[in-house]
Tab-separated table of C-alpha atoms in Angstrom:
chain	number	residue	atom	x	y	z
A	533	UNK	CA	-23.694	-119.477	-92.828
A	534	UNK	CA	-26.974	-118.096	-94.453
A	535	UNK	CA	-28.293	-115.035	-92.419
A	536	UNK	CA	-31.434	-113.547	-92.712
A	537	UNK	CA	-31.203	-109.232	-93.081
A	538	UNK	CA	-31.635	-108.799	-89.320
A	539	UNK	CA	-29.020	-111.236	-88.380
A	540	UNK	CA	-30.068	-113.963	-87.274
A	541	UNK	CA	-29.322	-117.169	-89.335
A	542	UNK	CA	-31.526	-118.645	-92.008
A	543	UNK	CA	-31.971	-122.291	-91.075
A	544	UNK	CA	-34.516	-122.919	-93.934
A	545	UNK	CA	-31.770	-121.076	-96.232
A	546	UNK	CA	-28.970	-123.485	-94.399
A	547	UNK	CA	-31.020	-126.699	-95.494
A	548	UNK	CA	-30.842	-125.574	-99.286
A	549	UNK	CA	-27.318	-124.989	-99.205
A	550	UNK	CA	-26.091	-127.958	-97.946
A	551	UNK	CA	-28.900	-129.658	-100.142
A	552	UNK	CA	-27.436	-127.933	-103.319
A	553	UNK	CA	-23.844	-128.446	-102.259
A	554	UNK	CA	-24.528	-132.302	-102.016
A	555	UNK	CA	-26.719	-133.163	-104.315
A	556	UNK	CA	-25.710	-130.769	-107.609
A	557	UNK	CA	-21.827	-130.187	-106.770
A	558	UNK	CA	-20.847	-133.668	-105.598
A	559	UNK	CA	-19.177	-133.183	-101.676
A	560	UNK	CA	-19.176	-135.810	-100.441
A	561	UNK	CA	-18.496	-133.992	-96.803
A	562	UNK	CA	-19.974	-130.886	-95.314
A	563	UNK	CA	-18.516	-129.089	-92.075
A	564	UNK	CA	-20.958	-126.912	-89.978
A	565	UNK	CA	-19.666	-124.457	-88.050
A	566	UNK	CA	-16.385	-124.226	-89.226
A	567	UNK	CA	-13.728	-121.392	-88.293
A	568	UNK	CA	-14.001	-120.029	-91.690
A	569	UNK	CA	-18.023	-119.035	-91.320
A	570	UNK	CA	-19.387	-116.991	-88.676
A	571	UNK	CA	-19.138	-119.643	-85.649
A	572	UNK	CA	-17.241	-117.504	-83.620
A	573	UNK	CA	-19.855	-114.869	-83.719
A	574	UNK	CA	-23.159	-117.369	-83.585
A	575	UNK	CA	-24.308	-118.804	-80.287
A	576	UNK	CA	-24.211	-122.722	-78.958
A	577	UNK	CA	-27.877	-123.059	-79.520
A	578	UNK	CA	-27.606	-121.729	-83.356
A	579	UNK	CA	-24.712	-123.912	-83.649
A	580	UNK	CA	-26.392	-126.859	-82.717
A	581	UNK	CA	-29.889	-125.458	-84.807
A	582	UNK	CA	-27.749	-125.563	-88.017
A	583	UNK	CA	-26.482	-129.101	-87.397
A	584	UNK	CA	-30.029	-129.925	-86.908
A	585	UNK	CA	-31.023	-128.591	-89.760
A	586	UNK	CA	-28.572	-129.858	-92.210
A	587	UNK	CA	-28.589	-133.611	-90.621
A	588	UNK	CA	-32.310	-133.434	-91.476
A	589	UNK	CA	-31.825	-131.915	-95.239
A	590	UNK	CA	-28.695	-134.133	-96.241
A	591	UNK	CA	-29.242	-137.222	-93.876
A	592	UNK	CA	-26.048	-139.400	-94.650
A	593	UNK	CA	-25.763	-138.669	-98.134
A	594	UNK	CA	-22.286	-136.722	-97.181
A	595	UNK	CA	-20.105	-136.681	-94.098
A	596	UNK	CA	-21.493	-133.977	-91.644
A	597	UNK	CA	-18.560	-132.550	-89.549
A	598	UNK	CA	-19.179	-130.150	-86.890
A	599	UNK	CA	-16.758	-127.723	-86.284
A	600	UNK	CA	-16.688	-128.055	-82.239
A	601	UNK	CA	-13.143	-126.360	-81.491
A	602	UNK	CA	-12.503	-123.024	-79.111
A	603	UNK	CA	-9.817	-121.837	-77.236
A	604	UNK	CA	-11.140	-123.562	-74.007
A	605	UNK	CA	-11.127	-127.491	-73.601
A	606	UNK	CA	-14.311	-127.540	-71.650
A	607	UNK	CA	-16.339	-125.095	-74.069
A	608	UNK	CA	-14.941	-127.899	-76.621
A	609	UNK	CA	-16.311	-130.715	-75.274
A	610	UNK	CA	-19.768	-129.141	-74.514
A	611	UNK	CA	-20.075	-128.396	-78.538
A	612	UNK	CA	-18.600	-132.006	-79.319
A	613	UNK	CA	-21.319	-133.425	-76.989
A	614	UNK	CA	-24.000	-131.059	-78.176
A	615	UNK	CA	-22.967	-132.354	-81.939
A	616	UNK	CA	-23.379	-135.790	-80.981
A	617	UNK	CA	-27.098	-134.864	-79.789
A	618	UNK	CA	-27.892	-133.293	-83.002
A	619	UNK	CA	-26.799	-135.731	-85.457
A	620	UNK	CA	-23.248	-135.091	-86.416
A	621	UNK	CA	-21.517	-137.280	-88.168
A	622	UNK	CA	-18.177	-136.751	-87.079
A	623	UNK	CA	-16.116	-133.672	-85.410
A	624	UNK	CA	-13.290	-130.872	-86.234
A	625	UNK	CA	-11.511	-128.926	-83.703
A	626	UNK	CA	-8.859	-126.016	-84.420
A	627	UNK	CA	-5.810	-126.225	-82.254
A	628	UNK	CA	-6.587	-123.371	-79.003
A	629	UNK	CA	-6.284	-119.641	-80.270
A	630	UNK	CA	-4.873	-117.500	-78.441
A	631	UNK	CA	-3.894	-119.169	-75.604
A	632	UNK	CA	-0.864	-120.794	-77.858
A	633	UNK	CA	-0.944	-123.411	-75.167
A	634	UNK	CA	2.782	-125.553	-75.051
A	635	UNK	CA	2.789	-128.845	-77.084
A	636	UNK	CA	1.280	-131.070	-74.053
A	637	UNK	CA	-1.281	-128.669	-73.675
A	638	UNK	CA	-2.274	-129.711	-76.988
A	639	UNK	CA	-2.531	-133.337	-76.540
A	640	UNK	CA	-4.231	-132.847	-73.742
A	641	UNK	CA	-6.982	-130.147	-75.165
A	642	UNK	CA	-7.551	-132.746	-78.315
A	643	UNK	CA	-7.878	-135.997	-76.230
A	644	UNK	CA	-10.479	-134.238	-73.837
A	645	UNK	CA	-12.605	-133.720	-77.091
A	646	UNK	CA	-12.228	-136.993	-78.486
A	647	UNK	CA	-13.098	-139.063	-75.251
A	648	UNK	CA	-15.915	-136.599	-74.645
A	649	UNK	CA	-18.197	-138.708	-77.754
A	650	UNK	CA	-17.489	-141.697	-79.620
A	651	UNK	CA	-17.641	-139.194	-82.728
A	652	UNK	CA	-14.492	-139.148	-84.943
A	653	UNK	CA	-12.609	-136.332	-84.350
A	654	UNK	CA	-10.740	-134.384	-87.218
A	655	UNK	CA	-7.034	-132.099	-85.734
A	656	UNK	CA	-7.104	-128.739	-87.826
A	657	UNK	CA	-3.741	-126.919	-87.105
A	658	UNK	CA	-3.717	-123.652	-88.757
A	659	UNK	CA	-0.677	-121.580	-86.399
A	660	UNK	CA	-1.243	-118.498	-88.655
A	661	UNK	CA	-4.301	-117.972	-86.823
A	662	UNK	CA	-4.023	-119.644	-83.980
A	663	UNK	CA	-1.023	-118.812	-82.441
A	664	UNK	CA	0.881	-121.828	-82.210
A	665	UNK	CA	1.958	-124.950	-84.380
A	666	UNK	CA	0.905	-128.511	-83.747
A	667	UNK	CA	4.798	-129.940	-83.974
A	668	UNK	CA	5.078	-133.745	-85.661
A	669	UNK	CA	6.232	-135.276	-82.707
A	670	UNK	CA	2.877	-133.869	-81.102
A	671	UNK	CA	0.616	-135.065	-83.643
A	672	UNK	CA	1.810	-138.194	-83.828
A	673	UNK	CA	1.107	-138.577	-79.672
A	674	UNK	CA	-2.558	-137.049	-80.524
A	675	UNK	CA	-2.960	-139.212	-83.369
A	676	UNK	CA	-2.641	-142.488	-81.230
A	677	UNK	CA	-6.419	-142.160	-79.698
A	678	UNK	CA	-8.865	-144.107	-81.818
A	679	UNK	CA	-11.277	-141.713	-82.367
A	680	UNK	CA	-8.661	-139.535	-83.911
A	681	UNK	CA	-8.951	-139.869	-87.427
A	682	UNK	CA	-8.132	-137.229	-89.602
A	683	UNK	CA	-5.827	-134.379	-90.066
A	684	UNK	CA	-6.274	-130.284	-91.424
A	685	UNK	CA	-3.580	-129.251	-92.658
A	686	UNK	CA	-3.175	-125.541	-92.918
A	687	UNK	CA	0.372	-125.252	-91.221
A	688	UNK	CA	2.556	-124.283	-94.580
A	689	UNK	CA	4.921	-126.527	-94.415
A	690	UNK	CA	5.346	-129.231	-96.704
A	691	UNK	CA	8.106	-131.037	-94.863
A	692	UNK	CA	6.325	-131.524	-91.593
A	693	UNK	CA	3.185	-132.552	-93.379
A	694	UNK	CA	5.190	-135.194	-95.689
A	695	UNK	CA	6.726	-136.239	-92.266
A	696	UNK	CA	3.352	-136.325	-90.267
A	697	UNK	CA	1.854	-138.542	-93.207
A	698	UNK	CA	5.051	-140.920	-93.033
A	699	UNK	CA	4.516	-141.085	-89.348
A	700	UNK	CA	0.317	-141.417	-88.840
A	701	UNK	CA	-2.386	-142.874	-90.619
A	702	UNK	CA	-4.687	-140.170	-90.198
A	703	UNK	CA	-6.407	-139.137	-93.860
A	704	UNK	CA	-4.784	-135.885	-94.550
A	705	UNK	CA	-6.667	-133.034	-95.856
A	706	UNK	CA	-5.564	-129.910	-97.251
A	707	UNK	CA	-6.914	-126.209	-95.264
A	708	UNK	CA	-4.989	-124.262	-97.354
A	709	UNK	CA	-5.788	-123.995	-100.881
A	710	UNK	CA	-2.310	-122.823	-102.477
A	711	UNK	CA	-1.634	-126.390	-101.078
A	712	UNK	CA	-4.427	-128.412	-102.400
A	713	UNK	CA	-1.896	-129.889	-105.238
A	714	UNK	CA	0.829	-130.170	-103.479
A	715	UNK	CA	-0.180	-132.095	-100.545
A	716	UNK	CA	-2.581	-134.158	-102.812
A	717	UNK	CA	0.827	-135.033	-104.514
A	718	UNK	CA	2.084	-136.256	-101.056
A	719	UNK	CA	-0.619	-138.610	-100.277
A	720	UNK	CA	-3.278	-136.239	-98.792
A	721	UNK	CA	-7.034	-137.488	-99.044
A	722	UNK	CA	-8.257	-134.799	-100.361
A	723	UNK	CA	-8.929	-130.845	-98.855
A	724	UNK	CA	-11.529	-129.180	-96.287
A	725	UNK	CA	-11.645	-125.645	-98.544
């Protein structure tokens, strides 16, 4: 996330970014607000300002995901809903952090964000950080809403994501770069890095 020396975030410097990353390096897919970049540490409304701001700069020229997901369900859906408003193209939510909520708890948190907007919703599992592991058997249950489409992997574990590939037809991306190659080799779509 561009930020300006006082702190507060560059939207002007936002729009040439994702203008430079489309239109000179080829994505083909842009996610605001992800975990990696400082959305746990910007507000809702600057959240929503830089979705703004890059919907108007890139307009449909790449995929504009919003990264909507928290470690509470209802905080979720206001983000996914606040996306919608601003243009997003589709949304990403990490698996609950900290909470490590059980396996049902999961279904439940994912399918509250994906009936909250007819946006397509992206899973990201990454247990390293979060806490807790989104098991196959669980993924496959998540994967049967509609609006459910895609899959980050960032779990590790190249048997469950062979499995979960075997077992869904969600497009499978890589999180985890030491895995780009390997999961590509599997079948995966292509990586979120």
């Amino acid at each position: 996330t561009p930020m300006r020396a006082d702190g507060s975030v560059d939207l002007d410097g936002a729009q040439r970014l994702a203008t430079h990353l489309v239109d000179n390096l080829a994505h083909d897919g842009l996610i605001i607000n992800g975990t990696t970049g400082e959305s746990a540490t910007t507000t809702d409304e600057e959240n929503f300002d830089l979705i703004r701001v890059v919907v108007e700069a890139v307009g449909d020229r790449a995929t504009l995901v919003a990264g909507v997901g928290s470690n509470d369900t209802a905080h979720s859906v206001f983000s996914a809903r606040g996306a919608l408003k601003v243009g997003a193209h589709a949304v990403m939510a990490v698996s609950p952090y900290y909470n490590r909520p059980p396996q049902e708890g999961l279904i439940q948190h994912f399918k509250a964000i994906a009936d909250a907007t007819d946006l397509p919703l992206i899973v990201y599992d990454i247990p390293k950080r979060t806490g807790v592991a989104i098991e196959t058997e669980t993924l496959v249950r998540i994967a049967e809403h509609p609006r459910v489409i895609a899959y980050k992997d960032a779990k590790g574990d190249l048997d469950a994501s062979q499995w979960g590939m075997a077992r869904t037809d969600l497009a499978w991306y890589s999180g985890d770069d030491i895995l780009n190659l390997p999961l590509l080799a599997l079948g995966a779509a292509g990586m979120i890095s």
